[in-house]
Amino acid sequence: MKTILILGAGTGGIITAREISRYSGNEEDITLVKILVFEKEEKSVFSPSLPWLMVGDRKPKQLYENIKKLNAAGLEVINGEIEAVDPKNISVKVNGKEYKGDYMVVSLGVEQVIDHNLDQFGYNFFTLEGATQFNEKLENFSDGKIAILVSSLPFKSPAAPYEAAMLIEDYVRRHDLSKNTEVSIYTPEKGPMEFAGKEMSEELQALLKGKGIHYFPDHQVTSVTENTLKFSNNASYEYDLLAFTPTHRSPAVIRNSPLAGESGWVDVNRNTMETNFPDVYAIGDITDIPLDTGISLPKIGVFARHQAEIVAHNIGRKMDHKVPDQTFTGEGEYFIEYGKGLASQAEVHLYDPSGPDAKMKDPEHLGHWSKWWAEKYWFFKNF
């Protein structure tokens, strides 16, 4: 009987586990493939909906499920901190116990780090707690300056700060807050979602401008006080309510393992997601995949989903003594919330040798309902 070790129960880890389970032939009393999922958190949070939570369009309990609900025939979730990863021997140590497998899929995402004492002054909206706390403050907000701060690069879900800003602007308008209320974004990026190319970046910037959102690119924060943001270009701005993205880095257990590349993230074959170790794969935000443009593949959930499906399929082929036959092509589709019940559909193909091929539709109701359905289907399918 083969054993699959899946490290992390985020988007990629869950899909990998579910897909391998679906093709394994496991039944209630018959286990043909053993699937072990290692996860330190007890809650599985659907992160794409956190911007909705910020503005009260979701309640916290709507955005998570207990990770143990993933358990199925031959599929077991093991809660605990991963203490060591040995890709050469395809083994992992959790809670003092070693587990060995035939295949390993690393999907540990990012480690969030708070710099500049940001948690003392603002709210990390990349967490359930931070988004909830921001909403509580917003509901009691009368007027002033609302700041969305991208604290460092890279960061996952690169559309999230822009979605948050546009949804907050929509909230301000719907609740007739004072005309003195301003919404601003500060980011080290040269342009919004610059990985997608100049055209899409300019289209998104135009959406922000049309909603009266102030946009400050090339702003790397250097210090934060109770009401002031200071940046490396010597600019400083006041704020009254702050939401921020944390610093993202590779988890320590990976940085201290042979899997870490020069960047600290995991280097993989960009088509197969194989690492330098046989039968060991890495998917999603934990990876660093250089593009032909010189930047890296952005850390977006849609890519993790596609990579997970491909890796699960190819592992299944290997277990059946067949040649793996699927590859990841750097394509993805996602939706960017605009407010007013509208969202823009974005399609990107980032492996195009001539440069990123990206298209974004004008905000429409269909885009919003497509994102709504994706949330509902995620929980229905996996839990």
CSV table of N, CA and C in Angstrom, one decimal, residues 115-223:
chain,number,residue,atom,x,y,z
A,115,ASP,N,5.9,43.0,10.8
A,115,ASP,CA,7.0,43.9,11.0
A,115,ASP,C,6.5,45.3,11.3
A,116,HIS,N,7.4,46.2,11.8
A,116,HIS,CA,7.1,47.6,12.1
A,116,HIS,C,6.0,47.7,13.2
A,117,ASN,N,5.8,46.6,14.0
A,117,ASN,CA,4.8,46.7,15.1
A,117,ASN,C,3.4,47.0,14.5
A,118,LEU,N,3.1,46.5,13.3
A,118,LEU,CA,1.9,46.9,12.6
A,118,LEU,C,0.7,46.4,13.4
A,119,ASP,N,0.8,45.2,14.1
A,119,ASP,CA,-0.4,44.7,14.8
A,119,ASP,C,-0.8,45.6,16.0
A,120,GLN,N,0.1,46.5,16.4
A,120,GLN,CA,-0.3,47.4,17.4
A,120,GLN,C,-1.2,48.6,17.0
A,121,PHE,N,-1.1,48.8,15.6
A,121,PHE,CA,-1.8,50.0,15.1
A,121,PHE,C,-2.9,49.7,14.1
A,122,GLY,N,-2.8,48.4,13.5
A,122,GLY,CA,-3.8,48.1,12.4
A,122,GLY,C,-4.2,46.7,12.5
A,123,TYR,N,-4.8,46.2,11.4
A,123,TYR,CA,-5.4,44.9,11.3
A,123,TYR,C,-4.9,44.1,10.1
A,124,ASN,N,-4.4,42.9,10.4
A,124,ASN,CA,-3.9,42.0,9.4
A,124,ASN,C,-5.1,41.3,8.7
A,125,PHE,N,-5.6,41.8,7.6
A,125,PHE,CA,-6.8,41.3,7.0
A,125,PHE,C,-6.5,40.0,6.2
A,126,PHE,N,-5.3,39.5,6.3
A,126,PHE,CA,-5.1,38.1,5.7
A,126,PHE,C,-5.3,37.0,6.7
A,127,THR,N,-5.9,37.4,7.9
A,127,THR,CA,-6.3,36.4,8.9
A,127,THR,C,-7.8,36.6,9.2
A,128,LEU,N,-8.5,35.6,9.6
A,128,LEU,CA,-9.9,35.6,10.0
A,128,LEU,C,-10.0,36.7,11.1
A,129,GLU,N,-9.2,36.6,12.1
A,129,GLU,CA,-9.3,37.5,13.3
A,129,GLU,C,-9.1,39.0,12.9
A,130,GLY,N,-8.0,39.2,12.1
A,130,GLY,CA,-7.7,40.6,11.6
A,130,GLY,C,-8.9,41.2,10.8
A,131,ALA,N,-9.4,40.4,9.9
A,131,ALA,CA,-10.5,40.9,9.0
A,131,ALA,C,-11.7,41.2,9.9
A,132,THR,N,-12.0,40.3,10.9
A,132,THR,CA,-13.1,40.5,11.8
A,132,THR,C,-13.0,41.8,12.6
A,133,GLN,N,-11.8,42.0,13.1
A,133,GLN,CA,-11.5,43.1,14.0
A,133,GLN,C,-11.6,44.4,13.2
A,134,PHE,N,-11.1,44.4,11.9
A,134,PHE,CA,-11.2,45.6,11.0
A,134,PHE,C,-12.7,45.9,10.8
A,135,ASN,N,-13.5,44.9,10.6
A,135,ASN,CA,-14.9,45.1,10.4
A,135,ASN,C,-15.6,45.8,11.6
A,136,GLU,N,-15.2,45.3,12.7
A,136,GLU,CA,-15.8,45.9,14.0
A,136,GLU,C,-15.4,47.4,14.1
A,137,LYS,N,-14.2,47.7,13.7
A,137,LYS,CA,-13.8,49.1,13.7
A,137,LYS,C,-14.5,49.9,12.7
A,138,LEU,N,-14.7,49.3,11.5
A,138,LEU,CA,-15.3,50.0,10.4
A,138,LEU,C,-16.8,50.3,10.7
A,139,GLU,N,-17.5,49.4,11.4
A,139,GLU,CA,-18.9,49.6,11.7
A,139,GLU,C,-19.1,50.8,12.7
A,140,ASN,N,-18.0,51.2,13.4
A,140,ASN,CA,-18.1,52.3,14.3
A,140,ASN,C,-17.4,53.5,13.8
A,141,PHE,N,-17.0,53.5,12.5
A,141,PHE,CA,-16.2,54.6,11.9
A,141,PHE,C,-17.1,55.7,11.4
A,142,SER,N,-16.8,56.9,11.6
A,142,SER,CA,-17.7,58.0,11.2
A,142,SER,C,-17.0,58.7,10.0
A,143,ASP,N,-15.8,59.1,10.1
A,143,ASP,CA,-15.1,59.8,9.0
A,143,ASP,C,-13.6,59.7,9.3
A,144,GLY,N,-12.8,60.0,8.3
A,144,GLY,CA,-11.3,60.0,8.4
A,144,GLY,C,-10.7,59.3,7.3
A,145,LYS,N,-9.4,59.0,7.5
A,145,LYS,CA,-8.6,58.3,6.5
A,145,LYS,C,-8.4,56.9,6.7
A,146,ILE,N,-8.8,56.0,5.8
A,146,ILE,CA,-8.7,54.6,5.8
A,146,ILE,C,-7.6,54.2,4.9
A,147,ALA,N,-6.6,53.5,5.5
A,147,ALA,CA,-5.4,53.1,4.7
A,147,ALA,C,-5.3,51.6,4.6
A,148,ILE,N,-5.0,51.2,3.3
A,148,ILE,CA,-4.7,49.8,3.0
A,148,ILE,C,-3.2,49.7,2.7
A,149,LEU,N,-2.4,49.0,3.5
A,149,LEU,CA,-1.0,49.0,3.4
A,149,LEU,C,-0.5,47.6,3.0
A,150,VAL,N,0.3,47.6,1.9
A,150,VAL,CA,1.0,46.4,1.5
A,150,VAL,C,2.4,46.6,2.1
A,151,SER,N,2.7,45.8,3.1
A,151,SER,CA,3.9,46.0,3.9
A,151,SER,C,5.2,45.6,3.2
A,152,SER,N,5.1,44.5,2.4
A,152,SER,CA,6.3,44.1,1.7
A,152,SER,C,6.0,43.1,0.5
A,153,LEU,N,6.9,42.8,-0.3
A,153,LEU,CA,6.8,41.9,-1.4
A,153,LEU,C,7.7,40.7,-1.2
A,154,PRO,N,7.3,39.5,-1.7
A,154,PRO,CA,6.0,39.2,-2.4
A,154,PRO,C,4.9,39.0,-1.3
A,155,PHE,N,3.6,39.0,-1.8
A,155,PHE,CA,2.6,38.7,-0.9
A,155,PHE,C,1.5,37.9,-1.7
A,156,LYS,N,0.8,37.0,-1.0
A,156,LYS,CA,-0.1,36.1,-1.7
A,156,LYS,C,-1.4,36.9,-2.0
A,157,SER,N,-2.2,36.4,-2.9
A,157,SER,CA,-3.5,37.0,-3.3
A,157,SER,C,-3.3,38.5,-3.7
A,158,PRO,N,-2.5,38.7,-4.7
A,158,PRO,CA,-2.2,40.1,-5.1
A,158,PRO,C,-3.3,41.0,-5.4
A,159,ALA,N,-4.5,40.4,-5.7
A,159,ALA,CA,-5.7,41.3,-5.9
A,159,ALA,C,-6.3,41.7,-4.6
A,160,ALA,N,-6.0,41.1,-3.5
A,160,ALA,CA,-6.8,41.3,-2.3
A,160,ALA,C,-6.7,42.7,-1.8
A,161,PRO,N,-5.6,43.4,-1.7
A,161,PRO,CA,-5.6,44.8,-1.3
A,161,PRO,C,-6.5,45.7,-2.1
A,162,TYR,N,-6.6,45.4,-3.4
A,162,TYR,CA,-7.4,46.3,-4.3
A,162,TYR,C,-8.9,45.9,-4.1
A,163,GLU,N,-9.2,44.7,-4.0
A,163,GLU,CA,-10.5,44.3,-3.6
A,163,GLU,C,-11.0,44.9,-2.3
A,164,ALA,N,-10.1,44.8,-1.3
A,164,ALA,CA,-10.5,45.4,0.0
A,164,ALA,C,-10.7,46.9,-0.1
A,165,ALA,N,-9.9,47.6,-0.8
A,165,ALA,CA,-10.1,49.1,-1.0
A,165,ALA,C,-11.4,49.4,-1.7
A,166,MET,N,-11.7,48.6,-2.8
A,166,MET,CA,-12.9,48.9,-3.5
A,166,MET,C,-14.2,48.5,-2.7
A,167,LEU,N,-14.1,47.5,-2.0
A,167,LEU,CA,-15.2,47.1,-1.1
A,167,LEU,C,-15.4,48.1,0.0
A,168,ILE,N,-14.3,48.6,0.6
A,168,ILE,CA,-14.4,49.6,1.6
A,168,ILE,C,-15.0,50.9,1.1
A,169,GLU,N,-14.6,51.3,-0.1
A,169,GLU,CA,-15.2,52.5,-0.7
A,169,GLU,C,-16.7,52.3,-0.9
A,170,ASP,N,-17.1,51.1,-1.3
A,170,ASP,CA,-18.5,50.8,-1.5
A,170,ASP,C,-19.2,50.9,-0.2
A,171,TYR,N,-18.6,50.4,0.9
A,171,TYR,CA,-19.2,50.4,2.2
A,171,TYR,C,-19.4,51.9,2.6
A,172,VAL,N,-18.4,52.7,2.4
A,172,VAL,CA,-18.4,54.1,2.8
A,172,VAL,C,-19.6,54.8,2.1
A,173,ARG,N,-19.8,54.5,0.8
A,173,ARG,CA,-20.8,55.1,0.0
A,173,ARG,C,-22.2,54.6,0.5
A,174,ARG,N,-22.3,53.3,0.7
A,174,ARG,CA,-23.6,52.8,1.1
A,174,ARG,C,-24.1,53.2,2.4
A,175,HIS,N,-23.1,53.5,3.3
A,175,HIS,CA,-23.5,53.9,4.7
A,175,HIS,C,-23.4,55.4,4.9
A,176,ASP,N,-23.4,56.1,3.8
A,176,ASP,CA,-23.4,57.6,3.8
A,176,ASP,C,-22.5,58.2,4.9
A,177,LEU,N,-21.2,57.7,4.9
A,177,LEU,CA,-20.2,58.2,5.8
A,177,LEU,C,-19.8,59.6,5.3
A,178,SER,N,-19.2,60.3,6.1
A,178,SER,CA,-18.8,61.7,5.8
A,178,SER,C,-18.0,61.8,4.5
A,179,LYS,N,-18.2,62.9,3.8
A,179,LYS,CA,-17.5,63.1,2.6
A,179,LYS,C,-16.0,63.3,2.8
A,180,ASN,N,-15.7,63.5,4.1
A,180,ASN,CA,-14.3,63.7,4.5
A,180,ASN,C,-13.5,62.3,4.5
A,181,THR,N,-14.3,61.2,4.4
A,181,THR,CA,-13.7,59.9,4.5
A,181,THR,C,-12.9,59.6,3.2
A,182,GLU,N,-11.6,59.2,3.4
A,182,GLU,CA,-10.8,58.8,2.2
A,182,GLU,C,-10.3,57.4,2.3
A,183,VAL,N,-10.2,56.7,1.2
A,183,VAL,CA,-9.6,55.4,1.1
A,183,VAL,C,-8.3,55.4,0.3
A,184,SER,N,-7.2,54.9,0.9
A,184,SER,CA,-5.9,55.0,0.2
A,184,SER,C,-5.2,53.7,0.2
A,185,ILE,N,-4.5,53.4,-0.8
A,185,ILE,CA,-3.6,52.2,-0.9
A,185,ILE,C,-2.2,52.6,-1.0
A,186,TYR,N,-1.3,52.0,-0.1
A,186,TYR,CA,0.1,52.2,-0.2
A,186,TYR,C,0.8,50.9,-0.4
A,187,THR,N,1.7,50.8,-1.5
A,187,THR,CA,2.3,49.6,-1.8
A,187,THR,C,3.7,49.7,-2.4
A,188,PRO,N,4.6,48.8,-2.2
A,188,PRO,CA,5.9,48.8,-2.9
A,188,PRO,C,5.8,48.5,-4.4
A,189,GLU,N,4.7,48.0,-4.8
A,189,GLU,CA,4.6,47.6,-6.2
A,189,GLU,C,4.7,48.9,-7.1
A,190,LYS,N,5.1,48.7,-8.3
A,190,LYS,CA,5.1,49.8,-9.3
A,190,LYS,C,3.8,50.1,-9.9
A,191,GLY,N,2.9,49.0,-9.8
A,191,GLY,CA,1.6,49.1,-10.3
A,191,GLY,C,0.8,48.0,-9.8
A,192,PRO,N,-0.5,48.1,-9.8
A,192,PRO,CA,-1.3,47.0,-9.2
A,192,PRO,C,-1.2,45.7,-10.1
A,193,MET,N,-0.9,44.6,-9.4
A,193,MET,CA,-0.8,43.3,-10.1
A,193,MET,C,0.1,43.4,-11.4
A,194,GLU,N,1.3,44.0,-11.2
A,194,GLU,CA,2.2,44.3,-12.3
A,194,GLU,C,2.6,43.0,-13.1
A,195,PHE,N,2.5,41.9,-12.4
A,195,PHE,CA,2.9,40.6,-13.0
A,195,PHE,C,2.0,40.3,-14.3
A,196,ALA,N,0.8,40.9,-14.3
A,196,ALA,CA,-0.1,40.6,-15.4
A,196,ALA,C,0.1,41.5,-16.6
A,197,GLY,N,1.1,42.4,-16.5
A,197,GLY,CA,1.4,43.2,-17.7
A,197,GLY,C,0.8,44.6,-17.5
A,198,LYS,N,1.3,45.5,-18.3
A,198,LYS,CA,0.9,46.9,-18.2
A,198,LYS,C,-0.5,47.2,-18.4
A,199,GLU,N,-1.1,46.6,-19.4
A,199,GLU,CA,-2.5,46.9,-19.8
A,199,GLU,C,-3.5,46.6,-18.6
A,200,MET,N,-3.4,45.4,-18.0
A,200,MET,CA,-4.3,45.0,-16.9
A,200,MET,C,-4.0,45.9,-15.7
A,201,SER,N,-2.7,46.2,-15.4
A,201,SER,CA,-2.4,47.0,-14.3
A,201,SER,C,-3.0,48.4,-14.4
A,202,GLU,N,-3.0,48.9,-15.6
A,202,GLU,CA,-3.5,50.3,-15.9
A,202,GLU,C,-5.1,50.2,-15.8
A,203,GLU,N,-5.7,49.1,-16.2
A,203,GLU,CA,-7.1,49.0,-16.1
A,203,GLU,C,-7.6,48.9,-14.7
A,204,LEU,N,-6.8,48.2,-13.8
A,204,LEU,CA,-7.2,48.1,-12.4
A,204,LEU,C,-7.0,49.5,-11.8
A,205,GLN,N,-5.9,50.2,-12.1
A,205,GLN,CA,-5.7,51.5,-11.6
A,205,GLN,C,-6.8,52.5,-11.9
A,206,ALA,N,-7.3,52.3,-13.2
A,206,ALA,CA,-8.4,53.2,-13.6
A,206,ALA,C,-9.7,52.9,-12.8
A,207,LEU,N,-9.9,51.6,-12.4
A,207,LEU,CA,-11.0,51.3,-11.6
A,207,LEU,C,-10.9,52.0,-10.2
A,208,LEU,N,-9.7,52.0,-9.6
A,208,LEU,CA,-9.5,52.6,-8.3
A,208,LEU,C,-9.7,54.1,-8.5
A,209,LYS,N,-9.2,54.7,-9.5
A,209,LYS,CA,-9.3,56.2,-9.7
A,209,LYS,C,-10.8,56.6,-9.9
A,210,GLY,N,-11.5,55.7,-10.6
A,210,GLY,CA,-13.0,56.0,-10.8
A,210,GLY,C,-13.8,56.0,-9.6
A,211,LYS,N,-13.3,55.2,-8.6
A,211,LYS,CA,-14.0,55.2,-7.3
A,211,LYS,C,-13.5,56.2,-6.3
A,212,GLY,N,-12.5,57.0,-6.7
A,212,GLY,CA,-12.0,58.0,-5.8
A,212,GLY,C,-11.0,57.5,-4.8
A,213,ILE,N,-10.4,56.3,-5.1
A,213,ILE,CA,-9.4,55.7,-4.1
A,213,ILE,C,-8.0,56.2,-4.5
A,214,HIS,N,-7.3,56.7,-3.5
A,214,HIS,CA,-6.0,57.2,-3.7
A,214,HIS,C,-5.0,56.1,-3.7
A,215,TYR,N,-4.1,56.1,-4.7
A,215,TYR,CA,-3.2,55.0,-5.0
A,215,TYR,C,-1.8,55.5,-4.9
A,216,PHE,N,-1.0,54.9,-4.1
A,216,PHE,CA,0.4,55.3,-3.9
A,216,PHE,C,1.4,54.1,-4.2
A,217,PRO,N,1.8,53.9,-5.4
A,217,PRO,CA,2.8,52.9,-5.7
A,217,PRO,C,4.2,53.3,-5.3
A,218,ASP,N,5.1,52.4,-5.4
A,218,ASP,CA,6.5,52.6,-5.0
A,218,ASP,C,6.7,53.2,-3.6
A,219,HIS,N,5.9,52.7,-2.7
A,219,HIS,CA,5.9,53.2,-1.3
A,219,HIS,C,6.2,52.0,-0.4
A,220,GLN,N,7.5,51.9,0.0
A,220,GLN,CA,7.9,50.8,0.9
A,220,GLN,C,7.9,51.4,2.3
A,221,VAL,N,7.0,50.8,3.2
A,221,VAL,CA,6.9,51.3,4.6
A,221,VAL,C,8.2,51.1,5.3
A,222,THR,N,8.6,52.0,6.1
A,222,THR,CA,9.8,51.9,7.0
A,222,THR,C,9.4,52.0,8.5
A,223,SER,N,8.4,52.7,8.8
A,223,SER,CA,8.0,52.7,10.2
A,223,SER,C,6.5,53.1,10.3
